[in-house]
Coordinates of N, CA, C and O in Angstrom, one line a residue:
X1 N 0.9 -1.2 0.1 CA 0.0 0.1 0.0 C 0.6 1.1 0.2 O 1.8 1.4 0.9
X2 N 0.6 2.4 -0.8 CA 1.4 3.4 -1.0 C 1.0 4.4 0.2 O 0.1 4.3 0.8
X3 N 2.1 5.1 0.7 CA 2.0 6.0 1.8 C 1.2 7.1 1.2 O 1.5 7.7 0.2
X4 N 0.4 7.6 2.1 CA -0.6 8.7 1.9 C 0.2 10.0 2.1 O 0.8 10.0 3.1
X5 N 0.2 10.9 1.0 CA 1.0 12.3 1.3 C 0.6 13.1 2.1 O -0.8 13.3 2.3
X6 N 1.2 13.7 2.9 CA 0.9 14.8 4.1 C 0.6 16.1 3.4 O 1.3 16.5 2.4
X7 N -0.5 16.7 3.5 CA -0.8 17.9 2.9 C 0.0 18.8 3.3 O 0.4 19.0 4.3
X8 N 0.4 19.9 2.4 CA 1.4 20.7 2.4 C 0.9 21.9 3.3 O 1.7 22.6 3.9
X9 N -0.5 22.2 3.5 CA -0.8 23.2 4.5 C -0.8 22.8 5.7 O -0.9 23.8 6.5
X10 N -0.4 21.7 6.3 CA -0.3 21.4 7.7 C 0.7 22.2 8.2 O 2.1 21.8 7.4
X11 N 0.8 22.6 9.3 CA 2.0 23.2 9.9 C 2.7 22.0 10.6 O 2.4 21.0 10.8
X12 N 4.1 22.4 11.3 CA 5.0 21.3 11.8 C 4.2 20.7 13.0 O 4.4 19.5 13.1
X13 N 3.5 21.2 13.7 CA 2.9 20.7 14.9 C 2.0 19.6 14.4 O 1.7 18.6 14.9
X14 N 1.2 20.0 13.5 CA 0.1 19.0 12.9 C 0.8 17.9 12.0 O 0.3 16.8 12.3
X15 N 1.9 18.0 11.4 CA 2.7 17.1 10.5 C 3.3 16.0 11.7 O 3.2 15.0 11.3
X16 N 3.6 16.4 12.9 CA 4.0 15.6 13.9 C 3.4 14.6 14.4 O 3.3 13.4 14.5
X17 N 1.9 15.2 14.5 CA 0.7 14.4 14.8 C 0.4 13.5 13.7 O 0.4 12.2 13.9
X18 N 0.4 13.7 12.4 CA 0.3 13.0 11.3 C 1.3 11.9 11.2 O 0.8 10.6 11.0
X19 N 2.3 12.1 11.4 CA 3.5 11.2 11.1 C 3.3 10.2 12.5 O 3.7 9.1 12.4
X20 N 2.9 10.5 13.5 CA 2.6 9.8 14.9 C 1.5 8.7 14.4 O 1.8 7.5 15.1
X21 N 0.5 9.1 13.8 CA -0.4 8.1 13.7 C -0.7 7.5 12.2 O -1.4 6.6 12.1
X22 N 0.1 8.0 11.3 CA -0.3 7.7 9.9 C 0.1 6.3 9.8 O -1.0 5.6 9.1
X23 N 0.9 5.7 10.1 CA 1.4 4.2 9.8 C 0.4 3.2 10.5 O -0.1 2.5 9.6
X24 N -0.3 3.6 11.5 CA -1.2 2.5 12.0 C -2.5 2.8 11.3 O -3.3 1.9 11.2
X25 N -3.0 3.7 10.8 CA -4.0 4.2 10.1 C -3.9 3.6 8.8 O -5.0 2.9 8.2
X26 N -2.8 3.7 8.1 CA -2.8 3.2 6.9 C -2.7 1.5 7.0 O -3.3 1.0 5.9
X27 N -2.3 1.0 7.9 CA -2.3 -0.4 8.0 C -3.6 -1.0 8.1 O -4.0 -2.2 7.7
X28 N -4.5 -0.2 8.7 CA -5.9 -0.5 9.0 C -7.0 -0.2 7.8 O -8.0 -0.2 7.8
X29 N -6.2 0.4 6.6 CA -6.8 1.1 5.6 C -7.9 2.1 6.0 O -8.8 2.2 5.2
X30 N -7.8 3.0 7.1 CA -8.5 3.8 7.3 C -7.9 5.3 7.0 O -8.7 6.2 6.6
X31 N -6.8 5.3 6.6 CA -6.0 6.5 6.1 C -5.7 6.2 4.3 O -4.8 5.3 4.3
X32 N -6.5 6.6 3.5 CA -6.3 6.7 2.2 C -6.2 8.0 1.7 O -6.4 8.9 2.3
X33 N -5.8 8.1 0.5 CA -5.8 9.6 -0.4 C -7.2 9.9 -0.1 O -7.3 11.4 -0.2
X34 N -8.3 9.3 -0.2 CA -9.7 9.9 -0.2 C -10.1 10.4 1.2 O -10.9 11.3 1.5
X35 N -9.4 10.0 2.4 CA -9.5 10.3 3.9 C -8.3 11.4 4.2 O -8.6 11.8 5.2
X36 N -7.3 11.8 3.5 CA -6.3 12.3 3.7 C -6.9 13.8 4.3 O -6.1 14.3 5.2
X37 N -7.7 14.5 3.6 CA -8.1 15.9 4.0 C -8.8 15.7 5.5 O -8.5 16.7 6.5
X38 N -9.6 14.8 5.6 CA -10.3 14.6 7.0 C -9.5 14.5 8.1 O -9.5 14.8 8.9
X39 N -8.3 13.4 7.8 CA -7.3 13.2 8.7 C -6.4 14.4 9.0 O -6.1 14.6 10.0
X40 N -6.1 15.3 7.9 CA -5.4 16.5 8.2 C -6.3 17.4 9.1 O -5.4 17.9 9.8
X41 N -7.3 17.7 8.9 CA -8.5 18.5 10.0 C -8.3 18.1 11.2 O -7.9 18.7 12.2
X42 N -8.3 16.4 11.4 CA -7.9 16.0 12.7 C -6.7 16.3 13.3 O -6.8 16.8 14.5
X43 N -5.6 16.1 12.5 CA -4.3 16.4 13.0 C -4.1 17.9 13.4 O -3.7 18.2 14.3
X44 N -4.9 18.8 12.4 CA -4.8 20.2 12.6 C -5.5 20.6 14.2 O -5.0 21.5 14.7
X45 N -6.5 20.0 14.3 CA -7.5 20.2 15.5 C -6.8 20.0 16.7 O -6.7 20.6 17.5
X46 N -6.0 18.7 16.7 CA -5.2 18.4 17.8 C -4.2 19.4 18.1 O -3.9 19.8 19.3
X47 N -3.4 19.8 17.0 CA -2.5 21.0 17.3 C -2.8 22.1 17.9 O -2.4 22.8 18.7
X48 N -4.2 22.5 17.2 CA -4.7 23.8 17.8 C -5.4 23.8 19.3 O -5.2 24.6 20.1
X49 N -5.7 22.5 19.5 CA -6.1 22.2 20.7 C -5.0 22.5 22.0 O -5.2 22.9 22.9
X50 N -4.0 21.7 21.5 CA -2.8 21.8 22.5 C -2.4 23.2 22.5 O -2.0 23.5 23.8
X51 N -2.4 24.0 21.4 CA -1.8 25.3 21.5 C -2.9 26.3 22.3 O -2.3 26.9 23.3
X52 N -4.2 26.1 22.2 CA -5.1 26.8 23.0 C -4.9 26.3 24.7 O -5.1 27.2 25.5
X53 N -4.8 25.0 24.8 CA -4.5 24.8 26.2 C -3.5 25.1 26.8 O -3.5 25.4 28.2
X54 N -2.5 25.3 26.1 CA -1.1 25.7 26.8 C -1.3 27.4 27.1 O -1.1 27.9 28.1
X55 N -2.4 28.0 26.2 CA -2.6 29.4 26.5 C -3.2 29.5 27.8 O -3.0 30.4 28.7
X56 N -4.2 28.5 28.1 CA -5.1 28.7 29.3 C -4.0 28.2 30.2 O -4.1 28.8 31.5
X57 N -3.2 27.4 30.2 CA -2.3 26.7 31.2 C -1.4 28.1 31.5 O -1.0 28.3 32.8
X58 N -1.0 28.7 30.7 CA -0.1 29.8 30.8 C -0.8 31.2 31.6 O -0.3 31.6 32.6
X59 N -1.9 31.4 30.9 CA -2.5 32.7 31.3 C -3.8 32.7 32.4 O -4.4 33.4 32.9
X60 N -4.3 31.4 32.5 CA -5.4 31.1 33.4 C -6.7 31.0 32.6 O -6.8 31.6 31.7
X61 N -7.6 30.6 33.6 CA -9.2 30.5 32.9 C -9.6 32.0 32.8 O -10.6 32.1 32.0
X62 N -9.3 33.1 33.7 CA -9.8 34.3 33.6 C -8.6 35.1 33.3 O -7.5 34.8 33.8
X63 N -8.8 36.2 32.6 CA -7.8 37.2 32.3 C -8.5 38.8 32.6 O -9.6 38.7 32.6
X64 N -7.5 39.6 32.6 CA -7.9 41.0 32.7 C -8.5 41.4 31.1 O -7.5 41.6 30.3
X65 N -9.5 42.2 31.2 CA -9.9 42.5 29.7 C -9.5 44.0 29.5 O -8.7 44.5 30.2
X66 N -9.9 44.4 28.2 CA -9.7 45.9 27.9 C -9.9 46.8 28.8 O -9.1 47.9 29.1
X67 N -10.9 46.7 29.5 CA -11.5 47.8 30.5 C -11.0 47.3 32.0 O -11.9 47.8 32.8
X68 N -10.0 46.8 32.0 CA -9.7 46.2 33.4 C -10.5 45.3 34.1 O -10.4 45.2 35.5
X69 N -11.4 44.6 33.4 CA -12.5 43.9 34.1 C -12.0 42.4 33.9 O -11.2 42.0 33.0
X70 N -12.2 41.5 34.8 CA -12.0 40.0 34.8 C -13.0 39.2 33.8 O -14.2 39.7 34.1
X71 N -12.5 38.7 33.0 CA -13.2 38.1 31.8 C -12.6 36.5 31.6 O -11.5 36.4 32.0
X72 N -13.4 36.0 31.0 CA -12.8 34.6 30.6 C -12.1 34.4 29.6 O -12.0 35.2 28.6
X73 N -11.0 33.8 29.7 CA -10.0 33.9 28.7 C -10.7 33.2 27.3 O -11.1 32.0 27.6
X74 N -10.4 33.8 26.4 CA -11.0 33.5 25.0 C -10.3 32.2 24.5 O -10.9 31.4 23.8
X75 N -9.1 31.7 25.1 CA -8.7 30.3 24.8 C -9.4 29.2 25.3 O -9.5 28.2 24.8
X76 N -10.2 29.6 26.3 CA -11.1 28.4 27.1 C -12.0 28.0 26.1 O -12.4 26.7 25.8
X77 N -12.7 29.0 25.4 CA -13.6 28.8 24.3 C -13.0 27.8 23.1 O -13.6 26.7 22.5
X78 N -11.6 28.2 22.7 CA -11.0 27.3 21.6 C -10.7 26.0 22.3 O -10.8 25.1 21.3
X79 N -10.2 26.2 23.3 CA -10.0 24.4 24.0 C -11.5 23.8 23.7 O -11.3 22.6 23.3
X80 N -12.5 24.2 24.0 CA -13.8 23.6 23.8 C -14.2 23.2 22.3 O -14.5 22.1 22.1
X81 N -13.9 24.1 21.8 CA -14.2 24.1 20.0 C -13.2 23.0 19.6 O -13.8 22.0 18.8
X82 N -12.2 23.1 19.8 CA -11.2 22.0 19.1 C -11.3 20.9 19.8 O -11.1 19.7 18.9
X83 N -11.7 20.6 20.9 CA -11.9 19.5 21.6 C -13.0 18.8 21.0 O -12.7 17.5 20.8
X84 N -14.0 19.5 20.8 CA -15.1 18.9 20.0 C -14.7 18.3 18.5 O -15.4 17.2 18.1
X85 N -14.0 19.0 17.9 CA -13.6 18.9 16.6 C -12.8 17.5 16.5 O -13.0 16.6 15.7
X86 N -11.9 17.5 17.5 CA -10.9 16.4 17.7 C -11.8 15.0 17.9 O -11.5 13.9 17.2
X87 N -12.9 15.3 18.9 CA -13.6 13.9 19.1 C -14.7 13.6 18.0 O -14.6 12.4 17.6
X88 N -15.1 14.6 17.1 CA -15.9 14.1 16.1 C -15.0 13.8 14.9 O -15.5 12.7 14.4
X89 N -13.8 14.4 14.6 CA -13.1 13.9 13.3 C -12.6 12.5 13.7 O -12.2 11.7 12.9
X90 N -12.1 12.3 14.8 CA -11.3 11.0 15.2 C -12.3 10.1 15.1 O -11.6 8.9 15.2
X91 N -13.5 10.0 15.3 CA -14.3 8.9 15.4 C -14.2 8.2 13.9 O -14.5 7.2 13.6
X92 N -13.9 9.0 13.0 CA -14.0 8.5 11.4 C -12.8 7.5 11.6 O -12.6 6.5 10.8
X93 N -11.8 7.8 12.3 CA -10.6 6.8 12.2 C -10.5 6.0 13.3 O -9.4 5.6 13.5
X94 N -11.5 5.9 14.2 CA -11.4 5.0 14.9 C -10.6 5.6 16.4 O -10.3 4.8 17.3
X95 N -10.4 6.7 16.5 CA -9.5 7.4 17.6 C -10.4 8.1 18.8 O -11.5 8.5 18.4

């Protein structure tokens, strides 16, 4: 079976995830040229989720807003959104 090409638009963090999971999914015939874009979205979502989670870890759940008020860190919403995307996209690949 031919190795599926990594999409050029993925950044380094997403490519690292792609490479970590690629061989196992190809062996199970879950990663094909037809599913490559969906898998790329999955890998990108994991990378973005990690990035947002690191922001929350660094800055906290609450931050000081423009008017010096305490507000929810916008990265908290990103963690939730990307987490949901990871779960839904991962189902396609048994992840």
